[in-house]
mmCIF file of C-alpha atoms in Angstrom:
data_model
loop_
_atom_site.group_PDB
_atom_site.id
_atom_site.type_symbol
_atom_site.label_atom_id
_atom_site.label_comp_id
_atom_site.label_asym_id
_atom_site.label_seq_id
_atom_site.Cartn_x
_atom_site.Cartn_y
_atom_site.Cartn_z
ATOM 1 C CA UNK A 108 14.814 -11.981 -17.196
ATOM 2 C CA UNK A 109 13.259 -14.678 -19.386
ATOM 3 C CA UNK A 110 11.031 -12.111 -21.073
ATOM 4 C CA UNK A 111 14.033 -9.935 -21.859
ATOM 5 C CA UNK A 112 15.848 -12.900 -23.424
ATOM 6 C CA UNK A 113 12.734 -13.785 -25.385
ATOM 7 C CA UNK A 114 12.381 -10.207 -26.660
ATOM 8 C CA UNK A 115 16.051 -10.193 -27.628
ATOM 9 C CA UNK A 116 15.635 -13.489 -29.478
ATOM 10 C CA UNK A 117 12.576 -12.171 -31.332
ATOM 11 C CA UNK A 118 14.431 -8.958 -32.272
ATOM 12 C CA UNK A 119 17.482 -10.892 -33.502
ATOM 13 C CA UNK A 120 15.255 -13.226 -35.519
ATOM 14 C CA UNK A 121 13.437 -10.272 -37.083
ATOM 15 C CA UNK A 122 16.747 -8.639 -38.037
ATOM 16 C CA UNK A 123 18.055 -11.925 -39.478
ATOM 17 C CA UNK A 124 14.881 -12.471 -41.508
ATOM 18 C CA UNK A 125 14.921 -8.908 -42.727
ATOM 19 C CA UNK A 126 18.535 -9.146 -43.830
ATOM 20 C CA UNK A 127 17.787 -12.499 -45.512
ATOM 21 C CA UNK A 128 14.889 -10.935 -47.390
ATOM 22 C CA UNK A 129 17.077 -8.046 -48.482
ATOM 23 C CA UNK A 130 19.765 -10.472 -49.636
ATOM 24 C CA UNK A 131 17.154 -12.311 -51.702
ATOM 25 C CA UNK A 132 15.969 -8.995 -53.166
ATOM 26 C CA UNK A 133 19.550 -8.055 -54.101
ATOM 27 C CA UNK A 134 20.063 -11.511 -55.630
ATOM 28 C CA UNK A 135 16.890 -11.057 -57.698
ATOM 29 C CA UNK A 136 18.107 -7.653 -58.872
ATOM 30 C CA UNK A 137 21.453 -9.143 -59.899
ATOM 31 C CA UNK A 138 19.704 -12.045 -61.652
ATOM 32 C CA UNK A 139 17.349 -9.755 -63.568
ATOM 33 C CA UNK A 140 20.123 -7.323 -64.519
ATOM 34 C CA UNK A 141 22.497 -10.159 -65.436
ATOM 35 C CA UNK A 142 19.964 -11.755 -67.780
ATOM 36 C CA UNK A 143 19.322 -8.397 -69.449
ATOM 37 C CA UNK A 144 23.032 -7.698 -69.723
ATOM 38 C CA UNK A 145 23.684 -11.126 -71.265
ATOM 39 C CA UNK A 146 20.827 -10.566 -73.709
ATOM 40 C CA UNK A 147 22.158 -7.161 -74.742
ATOM 41 C CA UNK A 148 25.695 -8.386 -75.323
ATOM 42 C CA UNK A 149 24.547 -11.533 -77.120
ATOM 43 C CA UNK A 150 22.738 -9.549 -79.812
ATOM 44 C CA UNK A 151 24.277 -7.624 -82.696
ATOM 45 C CA UNK A 152 22.291 -4.506 -81.840
ATOM 46 C CA UNK A 153 24.169 -3.585 -78.663
ATOM 47 C CA UNK A 154 25.329 -0.216 -80.082
ATOM 48 C CA UNK A 155 22.123 0.565 -81.931
ATOM 49 C CA UNK A 156 19.662 3.004 -80.388
ATOM 50 C CA UNK A 157 17.017 0.266 -80.274
ATOM 51 C CA UNK A 158 16.768 -3.484 -80.077
ATOM 52 C CA UNK A 159 16.356 -5.449 -83.303
ATOM 53 C CA UNK A 160 13.538 -7.338 -81.538
ATOM 54 C CA UNK A 161 11.782 -4.258 -80.218
ATOM 55 C CA UNK A 162 12.137 -0.851 -81.795
ATOM 56 C CA UNK A 163 9.942 1.117 -79.448
ATOM 57 C CA UNK A 164 10.067 4.869 -79.547
ATOM 58 C CA UNK A 165 13.785 5.235 -78.809
ATOM 59 C CA UNK A 166 14.647 7.049 -82.045
ATOM 60 C CA UNK A 167 12.038 9.722 -81.431
ATOM 61 C CA UNK A 168 13.319 10.213 -77.889
ATOM 62 C CA UNK A 169 16.924 10.381 -79.049
ATOM 63 C CA UNK A 170 16.096 12.958 -81.707
ATOM 64 C CA UNK A 171 14.194 15.054 -79.178
ATOM 65 C CA UNK A 172 16.920 14.730 -76.540
ATOM 66 C CA UNK A 173 19.722 15.618 -78.957
ATOM 67 C CA UNK A 174 17.839 18.630 -80.318
ATOM 68 C CA UNK A 175 17.011 19.860 -76.827
ATOM 69 C CA UNK A 176 13.343 19.941 -77.790
ATOM 70 C CA UNK A 177 11.121 19.423 -74.774
ATOM 71 C CA UNK A 178 7.883 19.130 -76.709
ATOM 72 C CA UNK A 179 6.395 15.750 -77.419
ATOM 73 C CA UNK A 180 5.738 16.281 -81.145
ATOM 74 C CA UNK A 181 2.015 16.177 -80.518
ATOM 75 C CA UNK A 182 2.082 12.488 -79.582
ATOM 76 C CA UNK A 183 -0.451 11.949 -76.782
ATOM 77 C CA UNK A 184 1.117 8.972 -74.987
ATOM 78 C CA UNK A 185 4.768 9.950 -74.575
ATOM 79 C CA UNK A 186 5.718 11.000 -71.062
ATOM 80 C CA UNK A 187 7.955 14.074 -71.090
ATOM 81 C CA UNK A 188 10.023 12.601 -68.261
ATOM 82 C CA UNK A 189 11.769 10.181 -70.616
ATOM 83 C CA UNK A 190 12.990 12.984 -72.866
ATOM 84 C CA UNK A 191 14.160 14.969 -69.852
ATOM 85 C CA UNK A 192 16.024 11.974 -68.406
ATOM 86 C CA UNK A 193 17.686 11.314 -71.770
ATOM 87 C CA UNK A 194 18.700 14.941 -72.136
ATOM 88 C CA UNK A 195 20.191 14.969 -68.624
ATOM 89 C CA UNK A 196 22.156 11.717 -68.596
ATOM 90 C CA UNK A 197 23.150 11.059 -72.215
ATOM 91 C CA UNK A 198 26.212 12.820 -73.652
ATOM 92 C CA UNK A 199 25.088 12.222 -77.299
ATOM 93 C CA UNK A 200 27.861 9.696 -78.069
ATOM 94 C CA UNK A 201 27.644 6.036 -79.069
ATOM 95 C CA UNK A 202 29.566 4.995 -75.938
ATOM 96 C CA UNK A 203 27.253 7.112 -73.855
ATOM 97 C CA UNK A 204 24.286 5.427 -75.441
ATOM 98 C CA UNK A 205 25.616 1.998 -74.484
ATOM 99 C CA UNK A 206 25.820 3.275 -70.893
ATOM 100 C CA UNK A 207 22.282 4.617 -71.261
ATOM 101 C CA UNK A 208 21.037 1.202 -72.372
ATOM 102 C CA UNK A 209 22.696 -0.326 -69.290
ATOM 103 C CA UNK A 210 20.938 2.248 -67.117
ATOM 104 C CA UNK A 211 17.619 1.396 -68.796
ATOM 105 C CA UNK A 212 18.272 -2.302 -68.176
ATOM 106 C CA UNK A 213 18.807 -1.556 -64.489
ATOM 107 C CA UNK A 214 15.471 0.260 -64.422
ATOM 108 C CA UNK A 215 13.923 -2.763 -66.145
ATOM 109 C CA UNK A 216 15.429 -5.110 -63.542
ATOM 110 C CA UNK A 217 13.982 -3.227 -60.540
ATOM 111 C CA UNK A 218 10.416 -4.650 -60.661
ATOM 112 C CA UNK A 219 11.597 -8.162 -59.810
ATOM 113 C CA UNK A 220 13.021 -7.457 -56.332
ATOM 114 C CA UNK A 221 10.260 -4.918 -55.667
ATOM 115 C CA UNK A 222 7.633 -7.556 -56.443
ATOM 116 C CA UNK A 223 9.336 -9.925 -54.017
ATOM 117 C CA UNK A 224 9.536 -7.350 -51.218
ATOM 118 C CA UNK A 225 5.941 -6.226 -51.691
ATOM 119 C CA UNK A 226 4.343 -9.673 -52.042
ATOM 120 C CA UNK A 227 6.186 -11.796 -49.492
ATOM 121 C CA UNK A 228 4.089 -10.699 -46.524
ATOM 122 C CA UNK A 229 0.714 -11.075 -48.221
ATOM 123 C CA UNK A 230 1.329 -14.062 -50.498
ATOM 124 C CA UNK A 231 4.071 -15.856 -48.623
ATOM 125 C CA UNK A 232 7.790 -16.247 -49.139
ATOM 126 C CA UNK A 233 7.593 -19.096 -51.649
ATOM 127 C CA UNK A 234 4.989 -17.520 -53.926
ATOM 128 C CA UNK A 235 6.762 -14.149 -53.877
ATOM 129 C CA UNK A 236 10.099 -15.776 -54.719
ATOM 130 C CA UNK A 237 8.653 -17.817 -57.592
ATOM 131 C CA UNK A 238 6.719 -14.863 -59.035
ATOM 132 C CA UNK A 239 9.651 -12.462 -58.829
ATOM 133 C CA UNK A 240 12.043 -15.049 -60.302
ATOM 134 C CA UNK A 241 9.682 -15.589 -63.219
ATOM 135 C CA UNK A 242 9.489 -11.829 -63.717
ATOM 136 C CA UNK A 243 13.290 -11.593 -63.685
ATOM 137 C CA UNK A 244 13.503 -14.238 -66.433
ATOM 138 C CA UNK A 245 10.451 -13.275 -68.520
ATOM 139 C CA UNK A 246 11.248 -12.469 -72.132
ATOM 140 C CA UNK A 247 8.837 -9.535 -72.510
ATOM 141 C CA UNK A 248 10.409 -7.370 -69.805
ATOM 142 C CA UNK A 249 13.860 -8.352 -71.064
ATOM 143 C CA UNK A 250 12.986 -7.053 -74.539
ATOM 144 C CA UNK A 251 11.409 -3.892 -73.144
ATOM 145 C CA UNK A 252 14.351 -3.258 -70.854
ATOM 146 C CA UNK A 253 16.917 -3.640 -73.619
ATOM 147 C CA UNK A 254 15.606 -0.700 -75.655
ATOM 148 C CA UNK A 255 15.338 2.880 -74.484
ATOM 149 C CA UNK A 256 11.652 3.731 -74.639
ATOM 150 C CA UNK A 257 8.629 4.569 -72.564
ATOM 151 C CA UNK A 258 6.731 1.334 -73.110
#
């Protein structure tokens, strides 16, 4: 009887910790996406196809996606997946491009909660939380995530 209660207590604790860790991961995702969203809407380039701080290769991708061309123009480092994703989800309008930039920002926000979930067991809760919070607020990934590109 005592062992059953102890097993139940351990199972409930594991579920509570797991849900707490998932809540933290969701909070990190919202933090990272919110910072990127605030950055995008605070700059004058929100409807441009690239960021004024980071041009990247967005124009080349947009030209290839709008022409339907699946070739990579002979450039050796461009993954064809980016052109295919652009061609599938972008409707070739300015409003659609703003949505596309939001989608790219969401992709750029994903590493922060993933880092937390992957590192908490090996490095500890505190280190994983600090590292993933710093990643969510780091300026480099914010700039990269605000422009549509493969970098």
